[in-house]
XYZ file of N, CA and C in Angstrom:
354
model
N 4.479 -1.587 -14.892
C 4.052 -0.706 -15.813
C 2.588 -1.017 -15.796
N 1.746 0.226 -15.944
C 0.396 0.012 -15.871
C -0.120 -0.343 -17.246
N -1.140 -1.143 -17.207
C -1.915 -1.496 -18.427
C -2.921 -0.411 -18.753
N -2.953 0.268 -19.737
C -3.916 1.349 -20.203
C -4.903 0.739 -20.990
N -6.116 0.935 -20.610
C -7.286 0.473 -21.404
C -8.135 1.551 -21.606
N -8.860 1.570 -22.860
C -9.861 2.401 -23.137
C -11.093 1.909 -22.593
N -12.079 3.006 -22.290
C -13.310 2.601 -21.578
C -14.110 1.678 -22.483
N -14.898 0.814 -21.821
C -15.805 -0.218 -22.512
C -17.066 0.518 -22.845
N -17.705 0.142 -23.850
C -18.912 0.579 -24.565
C -19.891 1.116 -23.516
N -20.901 0.397 -22.994
C -22.073 0.940 -22.451
C -22.026 0.904 -20.830
N -20.728 0.597 -20.363
C -20.618 0.745 -18.888
C -21.003 2.136 -18.393
N -21.989 2.079 -17.454
C -22.411 3.456 -16.850
C -21.967 3.619 -15.438
N -20.941 4.205 -15.294
C -20.241 4.549 -14.012
C -20.624 5.900 -13.540
N -21.533 6.659 -14.074
C -21.800 7.944 -13.546
C -22.255 8.149 -12.165
N -22.866 7.042 -11.704
C -23.258 7.171 -10.199
C -22.062 6.822 -9.282
N -21.024 6.287 -9.944
C -20.121 5.920 -9.017
C -18.916 6.896 -8.950
N -18.677 7.730 -9.859
C -17.489 8.705 -9.903
C -18.076 10.209 -10.002
N -17.079 10.972 -9.585
C -17.447 12.276 -9.694
C -16.347 13.085 -10.283
N -16.383 14.423 -10.384
C -15.452 15.094 -10.942
C -14.550 15.686 -9.809
N -13.317 15.712 -9.881
C -12.400 16.351 -8.825
C -11.461 17.249 -9.437
N -10.917 18.216 -8.508
C -10.062 19.206 -9.041
C -8.687 18.623 -8.907
N -7.923 18.701 -9.952
C -6.657 18.272 -10.016
C -5.800 19.697 -9.627
N -4.872 19.585 -8.563
C -4.159 20.750 -8.175
C -3.146 21.157 -9.201
N -2.771 22.340 -9.045
C -1.785 22.954 -10.126
C -0.378 21.840 -10.079
N -0.081 21.389 -11.191
C 1.076 20.561 -11.345
C 2.110 21.298 -12.214
N 3.157 21.553 -11.905
C 4.300 22.253 -12.802
C 3.756 23.426 -13.273
N 3.229 24.235 -12.708
C 2.650 25.631 -13.112
C 1.389 25.365 -14.047
N 0.717 24.321 -14.066
C -0.431 24.272 -14.783
C -1.588 24.727 -14.147
N -2.551 25.295 -14.802
C -3.735 25.842 -14.299
C -4.704 24.817 -13.583
N -5.345 24.897 -12.635
C -6.284 24.047 -12.005
C -7.326 23.712 -13.069
N -7.725 22.385 -13.147
C -8.649 21.859 -14.218
C -9.405 20.810 -13.563
N -10.752 20.738 -13.920
C -11.501 19.612 -13.466
C -11.251 18.465 -14.228
N -10.708 17.352 -13.507
C -10.239 16.126 -14.249
C -10.935 14.934 -13.340
N -11.686 14.159 -13.929
C -12.141 12.977 -13.163
C -11.110 11.956 -12.914
N -10.743 11.748 -11.647
C -9.889 10.628 -11.229
C -10.419 9.801 -10.100
N -10.674 8.465 -10.387
C -11.264 7.569 -9.501
C -10.243 6.400 -9.273
N -10.011 5.927 -8.113
C -9.087 4.934 -7.901
C -10.078 3.770 -7.213
N -10.019 2.536 -7.769
C -10.787 1.455 -7.293
C -9.762 0.702 -6.493
N -10.283 0.276 -5.372
C -9.338 -0.408 -4.301
C -10.209 -1.516 -3.545
N -9.569 -2.234 -2.651
C -10.074 -3.105 -1.769
C -9.260 -3.313 -0.381
N -9.911 -3.490 0.653
C -9.152 -3.649 1.949
C -8.082 -4.753 1.859
N -6.839 -4.355 2.539
C -5.888 -5.321 2.600
C -5.022 -5.236 1.233
N -5.176 -4.502 0.473
C -4.310 -4.447 -0.790
C -3.102 -3.410 -0.499
N -2.018 -3.909 -0.386
C -0.860 -3.109 -0.032
C -0.506 -2.153 -1.316
N -0.694 -2.631 -2.480
C -0.377 -1.692 -3.665
C -1.407 -0.585 -3.687
N -2.628 -0.878 -3.245
C -3.634 0.362 -3.011
C -3.226 1.267 -2.088
N -2.834 0.807 -0.957
C -2.399 1.593 0.137
C -1.038 2.522 -0.279
N -0.072 1.800 -0.880
C 1.014 2.648 -1.387
C 0.603 3.811 -2.393
N -0.286 3.279 -3.247
C -0.681 4.301 -4.417
C -1.336 5.514 -3.616
N -2.294 5.237 -2.777
C -3.160 6.252 -2.122
C -2.104 7.251 -1.377
N -1.195 6.577 -0.604
C -0.074 7.464 -0.013
C 0.739 8.352 -0.891
N 1.178 7.736 -2.017
C 1.762 8.465 -3.036
C 0.861 9.730 -3.565
N -0.251 9.449 -4.027
C -1.174 10.464 -4.508
C -1.524 11.359 -3.352
N -1.744 11.039 -2.106
C -1.859 12.073 -1.212
C -0.646 12.935 -0.900
N 0.577 12.372 -1.112
C 1.797 12.984 -0.899
C 2.011 14.130 -2.173
N 1.500 13.766 -3.318
C 1.539 14.623 -4.399
C 0.272 15.723 -4.319
N -0.605 15.581 -3.356
C -1.723 16.411 -3.172
C -2.644 16.416 -4.464
N -2.788 15.007 -5.054
C -3.542 14.756 -6.011
C -5.191 14.316 -5.532
N -6.031 15.074 -5.934
C -7.347 14.725 -5.368
C -8.010 13.578 -6.214
N -8.700 12.651 -5.617
C -9.275 11.478 -6.313
C -10.494 11.055 -5.441
N -11.464 10.415 -6.116
C -12.483 9.597 -5.450
C -11.786 8.107 -5.249
N -12.306 7.475 -4.174
C -11.781 6.140 -4.015
C -13.048 5.277 -3.771
N -13.080 4.040 -4.622
C -14.351 3.196 -4.436
C -13.755 1.804 -3.997
N -14.198 1.480 -2.771
C -14.013 -0.147 -2.433
C -14.805 -1.043 -3.382
N -14.155 -1.886 -4.096
C -14.811 -2.791 -4.931
C -15.652 -3.869 -4.213
N -15.301 -4.024 -3.025
C -15.894 -5.034 -2.178
C -17.314 -4.484 -1.683
N -17.485 -3.172 -1.611
C -18.621 -2.620 -1.290
C -19.588 -2.136 -2.418
N -19.189 -2.368 -3.734
C -19.930 -1.882 -4.825
C -19.865 -2.885 -6.009
N -20.862 -3.830 -6.210
C -20.862 -4.756 -7.190
C -20.631 -3.964 -8.727
N -21.093 -2.833 -8.767
C -21.034 -2.057 -10.014
C -19.496 -1.786 -10.246
N -18.841 -1.352 -9.246
C -17.425 -1.052 -9.288
C -16.626 -2.174 -9.674
N -16.905 -3.287 -8.945
C -16.113 -4.580 -9.277
C -16.318 -4.913 -10.617
N -17.440 -4.880 -11.205
C -17.882 -5.147 -12.529
C -17.065 -4.344 -13.575
N -16.956 -3.090 -13.233
C -16.299 -2.065 -14.095
C -14.699 -2.488 -14.023
N -14.125 -2.837 -12.914
C -12.706 -3.191 -12.766
C -12.638 -4.556 -13.651
N -13.404 -5.384 -13.527
C -13.300 -6.671 -14.343
C -13.370 -6.336 -15.926
N -14.177 -5.376 -16.297
C -14.288 -4.876 -17.709
C -12.974 -4.391 -18.179
N -12.173 -3.776 -17.299
C -10.777 -3.112 -17.903
C -9.621 -3.947 -17.535
N -9.915 -5.104 -16.825
C -8.636 -5.831 -16.309
C -8.792 -7.297 -16.670
N -9.089 -7.405 -17.984
C -9.297 -8.827 -18.550
C -10.107 -9.828 -17.642
N -11.204 -9.424 -17.077
C -11.983 -10.273 -16.285
C -11.625 -10.437 -14.878
N -10.614 -9.775 -14.400
C -10.015 -10.004 -13.102
C -10.347 -8.741 -12.257
N -10.292 -8.931 -10.964
C -10.568 -7.770 -10.138
C -9.144 -7.258 -9.519
N -8.381 -6.761 -10.546
C -7.078 -6.257 -10.187
C -7.289 -4.841 -9.644
N -6.622 -4.432 -8.560
C -6.606 -3.281 -7.977
C -5.207 -2.872 -7.477
N -4.748 -1.696 -7.433
C -5.454 -0.573 -7.833
C -5.857 -0.503 -9.316
N -6.968 -0.116 -9.715
C -7.486 0.324 -10.990
C -7.901 1.826 -10.908
N -7.404 2.539 -11.897
C -7.588 3.980 -11.787
C -8.154 4.463 -13.016
N -9.219 5.452 -13.114
C -9.620 6.036 -14.211
C -9.307 7.606 -14.003
N -8.627 8.014 -15.099
C -8.369 9.483 -15.185
C -9.082 10.030 -16.520
N -10.214 10.723 -16.508
C -10.862 11.096 -17.602
C -11.419 9.856 -18.303
N -11.140 9.679 -19.486
C -11.577 8.554 -20.387
C -10.626 7.418 -20.402
N -9.549 7.526 -19.584
C -8.461 6.460 -19.619
C -8.532 5.578 -18.317
N -8.535 4.243 -18.540
C -8.372 3.415 -17.252
C -6.923 2.687 -17.213
N -6.464 2.608 -16.029
C -5.157 2.083 -15.837
C -5.248 0.942 -14.938
N -4.620 -0.112 -15.039
C -4.603 -1.174 -14.138
C -3.164 -1.206 -13.348
N -3.223 -1.087 -12.033
C -2.008 -0.997 -11.306
C -0.931 0.026 -11.739
N -1.438 1.370 -11.842
C -0.574 2.469 -12.394
C 0.427 3.048 -11.175
N 1.447 3.767 -11.493
C 2.209 4.433 -10.550
C 1.438 5.729 -10.356
N 1.918 6.591 -9.364
C 1.282 7.904 -9.076
C 1.802 8.744 -10.339
N 2.972 8.517 -10.755
C 3.539 9.404 -11.732
C 2.704 9.238 -13.013
N 2.255 7.879 -13.464
C 1.490 7.670 -14.479
C 0.035 8.415 -14.495
N -0.494 8.317 -13.181
C -1.844 9.055 -13.041
C -1.650 10.579 -13.402
N -0.615 11.149 -12.833
C -0.359 12.709 -13.036
C -0.097 12.800 -14.372
N 0.557 11.991 -15.129
C 0.951 12.200 -16.483
C -0.371 12.066 -17.366
N -1.247 11.147 -17.120
C -2.556 11.009 -17.676
C -3.302 12.167 -17.460
N -3.479 12.623 -16.095
C -4.294 13.755 -15.924
C -3.729 15.091 -16.533
N -2.493 15.250 -16.792
C -1.881 16.430 -17.570
C -2.323 16.229 -18.988
N -2.266 15.006 -19.508
C -2.740 14.818 -20.848
C -4.323 15.040 -21.183
N -5.077 14.654 -20.187
C -6.428 14.776 -20.235
C -6.754 16.329 -20.087
N -6.018 17.021 -19.155
C -6.185 18.428 -18.939
C -5.751 19.201 -20.307
N -4.771 18.840 -20.964
C -4.421 19.411 -22.327
C -5.392 19.225 -23.408
N -5.823 18.012 -23.335
C -6.964 17.614 -24.292
C -8.192 18.505 -24.065
N -8.522 18.695 -22.827
C -9.716 19.447 -22.474
C -9.424 21.040 -22.973
N -8.151 21.439 -22.650
C -7.912 22.887 -23.009
C -7.946 23.089 -24.430
N -7.475 22.109 -25.182
C -7.386 22.220 -26.577
C -8.797 22.326 -27.197
N -9.675 21.489 -26.635
C -10.994 21.379 -27.172
C -11.832 22.608 -26.991
N -11.405 23.560 -25.981
C -12.248 24.792 -25.757
C -12.147 25.720 -26.806
């Protein structure tokens, strides 16, 4: 089960993440939802999650925490000081070691919140 964390105060990740388009899921309209997966080489859980997301045709950015000290710091900020990967952000929600289904569910929730706010 994924640990769901709320974003930390002043962490500025704007230069690390971009907006991606979530494909239509169960008849939902396409929506711009920010999905970012933090990973590292040799992580079997990361490879499995990437494979599952690709199979579901979910678009996401991926950031190798070994190549980005800022990304590694972000992961530590939401994973109790540890560099646990995969860590995924979906909109304003961060999840540590989530399943592909949890990511899709969070994206649907974010999409619903975005649609309600308009």
